[in-house]
Tab-separated table of C-alpha atoms in Angstrom:
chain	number	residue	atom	x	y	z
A	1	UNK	CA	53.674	-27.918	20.208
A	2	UNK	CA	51.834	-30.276	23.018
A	3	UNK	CA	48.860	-31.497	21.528
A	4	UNK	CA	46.738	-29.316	24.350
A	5	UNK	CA	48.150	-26.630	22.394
A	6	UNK	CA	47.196	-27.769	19.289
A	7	UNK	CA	43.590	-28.848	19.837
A	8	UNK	CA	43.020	-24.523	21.407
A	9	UNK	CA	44.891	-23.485	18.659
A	10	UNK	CA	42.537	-25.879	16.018
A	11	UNK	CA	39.224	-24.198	18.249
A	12	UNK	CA	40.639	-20.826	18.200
A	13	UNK	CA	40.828	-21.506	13.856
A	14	UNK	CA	37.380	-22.748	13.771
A	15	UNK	CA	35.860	-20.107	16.150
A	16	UNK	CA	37.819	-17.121	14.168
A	17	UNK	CA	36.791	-18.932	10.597
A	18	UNK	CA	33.004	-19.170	11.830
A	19	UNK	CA	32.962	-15.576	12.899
A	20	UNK	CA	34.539	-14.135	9.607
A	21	UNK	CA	31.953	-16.338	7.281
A	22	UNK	CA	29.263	-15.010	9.488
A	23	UNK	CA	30.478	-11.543	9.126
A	24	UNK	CA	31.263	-12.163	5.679
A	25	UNK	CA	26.894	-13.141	5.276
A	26	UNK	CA	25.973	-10.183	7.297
A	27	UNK	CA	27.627	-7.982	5.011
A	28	UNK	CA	26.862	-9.415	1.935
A	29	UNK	CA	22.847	-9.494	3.074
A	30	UNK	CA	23.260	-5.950	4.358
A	31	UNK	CA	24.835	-4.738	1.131
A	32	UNK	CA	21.795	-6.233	-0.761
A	33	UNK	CA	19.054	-4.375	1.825
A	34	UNK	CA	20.707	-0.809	1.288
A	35	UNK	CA	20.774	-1.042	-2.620
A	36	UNK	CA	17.165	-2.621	-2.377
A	37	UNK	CA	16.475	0.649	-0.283
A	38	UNK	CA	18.419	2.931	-2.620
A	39	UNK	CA	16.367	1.883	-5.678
A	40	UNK	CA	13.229	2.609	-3.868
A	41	UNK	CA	14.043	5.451	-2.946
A	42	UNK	CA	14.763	6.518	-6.749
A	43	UNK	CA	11.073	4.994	-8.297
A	44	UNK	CA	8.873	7.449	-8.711
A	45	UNK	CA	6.721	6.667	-6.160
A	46	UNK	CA	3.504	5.591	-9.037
A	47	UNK	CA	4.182	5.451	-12.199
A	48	UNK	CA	1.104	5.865	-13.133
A	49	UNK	CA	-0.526	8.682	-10.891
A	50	UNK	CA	-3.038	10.615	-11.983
A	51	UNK	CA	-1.013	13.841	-11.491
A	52	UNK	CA	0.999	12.333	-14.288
A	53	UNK	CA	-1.907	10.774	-16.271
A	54	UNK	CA	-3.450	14.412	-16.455
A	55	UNK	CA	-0.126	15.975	-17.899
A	56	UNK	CA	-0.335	14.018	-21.019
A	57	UNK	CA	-3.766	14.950	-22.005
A	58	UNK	CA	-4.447	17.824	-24.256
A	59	UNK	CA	-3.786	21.055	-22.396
A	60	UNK	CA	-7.306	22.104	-23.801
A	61	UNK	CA	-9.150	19.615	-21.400
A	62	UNK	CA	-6.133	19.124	-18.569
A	63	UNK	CA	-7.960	21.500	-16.363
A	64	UNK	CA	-11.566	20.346	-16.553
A	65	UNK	CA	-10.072	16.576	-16.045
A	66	UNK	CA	-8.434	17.811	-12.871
A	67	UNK	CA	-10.906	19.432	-11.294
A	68	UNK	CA	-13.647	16.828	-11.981
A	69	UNK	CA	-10.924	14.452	-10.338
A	70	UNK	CA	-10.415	16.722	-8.004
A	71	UNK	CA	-14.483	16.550	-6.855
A	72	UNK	CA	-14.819	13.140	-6.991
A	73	UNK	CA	-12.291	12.699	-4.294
A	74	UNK	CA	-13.310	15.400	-2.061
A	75	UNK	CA	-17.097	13.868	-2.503
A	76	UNK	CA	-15.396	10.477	-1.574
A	77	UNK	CA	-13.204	11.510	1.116
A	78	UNK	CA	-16.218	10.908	3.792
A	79	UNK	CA	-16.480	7.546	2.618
A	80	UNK	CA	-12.819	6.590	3.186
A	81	UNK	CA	-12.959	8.840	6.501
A	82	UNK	CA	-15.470	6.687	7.950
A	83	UNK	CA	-13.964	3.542	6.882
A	84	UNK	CA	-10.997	4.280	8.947
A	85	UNK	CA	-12.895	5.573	11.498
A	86	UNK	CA	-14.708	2.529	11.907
A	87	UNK	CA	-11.696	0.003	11.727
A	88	UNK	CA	-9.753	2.152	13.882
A	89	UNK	CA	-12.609	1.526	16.668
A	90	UNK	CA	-12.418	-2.129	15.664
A	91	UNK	CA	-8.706	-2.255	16.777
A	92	UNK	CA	-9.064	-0.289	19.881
A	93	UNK	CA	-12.195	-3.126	20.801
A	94	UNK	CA	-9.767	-5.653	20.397
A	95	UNK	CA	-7.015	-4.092	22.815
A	96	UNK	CA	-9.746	-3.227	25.038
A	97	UNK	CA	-10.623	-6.187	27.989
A	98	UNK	CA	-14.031	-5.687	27.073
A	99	UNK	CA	-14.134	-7.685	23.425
A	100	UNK	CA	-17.455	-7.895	21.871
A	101	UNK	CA	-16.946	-10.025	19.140
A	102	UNK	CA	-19.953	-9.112	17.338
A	103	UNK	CA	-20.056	-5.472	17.136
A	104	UNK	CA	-15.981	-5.931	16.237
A	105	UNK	CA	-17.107	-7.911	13.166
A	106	UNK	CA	-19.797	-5.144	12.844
A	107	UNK	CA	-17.425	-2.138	12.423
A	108	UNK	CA	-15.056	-3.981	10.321
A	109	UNK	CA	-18.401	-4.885	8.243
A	110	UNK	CA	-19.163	-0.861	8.144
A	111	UNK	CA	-15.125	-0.033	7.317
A	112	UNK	CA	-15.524	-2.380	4.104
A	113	UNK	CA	-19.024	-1.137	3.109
A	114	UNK	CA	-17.836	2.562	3.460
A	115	UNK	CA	-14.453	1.989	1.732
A	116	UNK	CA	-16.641	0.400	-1.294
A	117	UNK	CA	-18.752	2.917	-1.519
A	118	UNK	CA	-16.018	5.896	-1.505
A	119	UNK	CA	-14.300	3.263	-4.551
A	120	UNK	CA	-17.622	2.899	-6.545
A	121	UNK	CA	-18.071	6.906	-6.006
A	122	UNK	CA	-14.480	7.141	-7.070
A	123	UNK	CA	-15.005	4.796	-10.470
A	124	UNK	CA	-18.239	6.062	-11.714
A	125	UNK	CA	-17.124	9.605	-11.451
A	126	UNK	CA	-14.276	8.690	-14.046
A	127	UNK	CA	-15.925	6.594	-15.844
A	128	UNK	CA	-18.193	9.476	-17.017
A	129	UNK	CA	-15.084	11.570	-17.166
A	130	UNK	CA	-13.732	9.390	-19.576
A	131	UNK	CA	-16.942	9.453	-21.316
A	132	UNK	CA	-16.582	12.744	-21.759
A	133	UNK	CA	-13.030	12.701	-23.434
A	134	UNK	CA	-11.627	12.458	-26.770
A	135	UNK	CA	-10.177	8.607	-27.684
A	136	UNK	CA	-6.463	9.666	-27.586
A	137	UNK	CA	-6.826	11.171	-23.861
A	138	UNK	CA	-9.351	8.741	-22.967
A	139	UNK	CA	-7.201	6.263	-24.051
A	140	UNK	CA	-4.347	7.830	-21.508
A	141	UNK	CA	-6.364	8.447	-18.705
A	142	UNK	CA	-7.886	5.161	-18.347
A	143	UNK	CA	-4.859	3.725	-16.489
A	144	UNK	CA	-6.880	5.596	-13.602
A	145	UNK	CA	-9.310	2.682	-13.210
A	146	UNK	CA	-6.458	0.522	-12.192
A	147	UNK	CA	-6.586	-0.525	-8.607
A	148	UNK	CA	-3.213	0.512	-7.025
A	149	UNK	CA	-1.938	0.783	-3.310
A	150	UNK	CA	-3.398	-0.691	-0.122
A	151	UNK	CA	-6.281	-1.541	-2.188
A	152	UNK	CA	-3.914	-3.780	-4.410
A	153	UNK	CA	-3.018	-6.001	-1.528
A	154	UNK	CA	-0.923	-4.183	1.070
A	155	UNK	CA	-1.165	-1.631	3.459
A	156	UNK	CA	1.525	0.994	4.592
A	157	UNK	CA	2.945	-1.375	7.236
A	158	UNK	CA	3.722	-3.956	4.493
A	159	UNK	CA	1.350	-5.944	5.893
A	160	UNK	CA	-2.030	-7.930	3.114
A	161	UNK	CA	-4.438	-5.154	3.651
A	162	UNK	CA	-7.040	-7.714	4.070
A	163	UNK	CA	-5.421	-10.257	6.146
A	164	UNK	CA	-6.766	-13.652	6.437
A	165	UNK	CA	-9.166	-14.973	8.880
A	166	UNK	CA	-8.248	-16.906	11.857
A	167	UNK	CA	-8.566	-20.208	12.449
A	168	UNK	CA	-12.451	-20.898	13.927
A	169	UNK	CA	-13.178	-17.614	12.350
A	170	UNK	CA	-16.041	-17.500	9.167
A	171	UNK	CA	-14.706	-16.477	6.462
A	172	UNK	CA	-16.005	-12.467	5.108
């Protein structure tokens, strides 16, 4: 074999080695996304939701908890409306070529006031519930004063739910 021969047939090796450790990486990463997927897919979505807190209370006060539950959220729900209301216009402001920075920093200022008040609305309605309960199903319904979901730190998009400020910008 002329060494001309030998030096494509030595690139030819290295290109077809590079390629199958690269596919090789792919698949192995892949593989590792889909079972990460797969075992999402099987969690219960919250293992703690209230839907399930409220089955393991005594069936004697089940229905009382549910519908006080049930009223403090619907009482709440303008608060949380508004707060994505007003963020919502915040966004559209910032795609918009007319950016006032002020009244930007003033909806976002509403969204977080609104959202706080719908939450304290939220918690002081079960606190009382659990006022109102005997130890053993207070003691099982309080996992409802936990703070789960975007409020925990992310949103739906997988982005920090309250993401942090720019450089030059004052902190909240």
């Amino acid at each position: 074999m002329s060494p001309k021969a030998l030096k494509i047939a030595l690139a030819a090796s290295v290109a077809l080695n590079l390629f199958a450790a690269a596919a090789v990486t792919t698949l192995v990463i892949t593989r590792a996304q889909v079972e990460n997927r797969v075992e999402a897919q099987h969690r219960p979505a919250r293992a703690g939701s209230p839907m399930r807190l409220i089955d393991q209370l005594d069936p004697a006060v089940r229905e009382r908890v549910r519908d006080t539950l049930r009223a403090s959220a619907l009482a709440a729900r303008p608060d949380f409306e508004e707060a994505r209301l007003k963020r919502r216009q915040a966004v559209e402001m910032g795609r918009s070529a007319t950016f006032d920075t002020a009244r930007a920093a003033a909806l976002l200022e509403q969204s977080r006031t609104a959202e706080l008040r719908g939450r304290a609305r939220l918690e002081a309605d079960a606190v009382a519930l659990l006022a109102t309960l005997e130890p053993d199903d207070r003691r099982a319904l309080s996992e409802i004063l936990t703070r789960r979901g975007r409020a925990a730190g992310r949103d739906r998009g997988g982005r920090p739910a309250h993401p942090a400020p720019s450089r030059g910008a004052p902190a909240a």
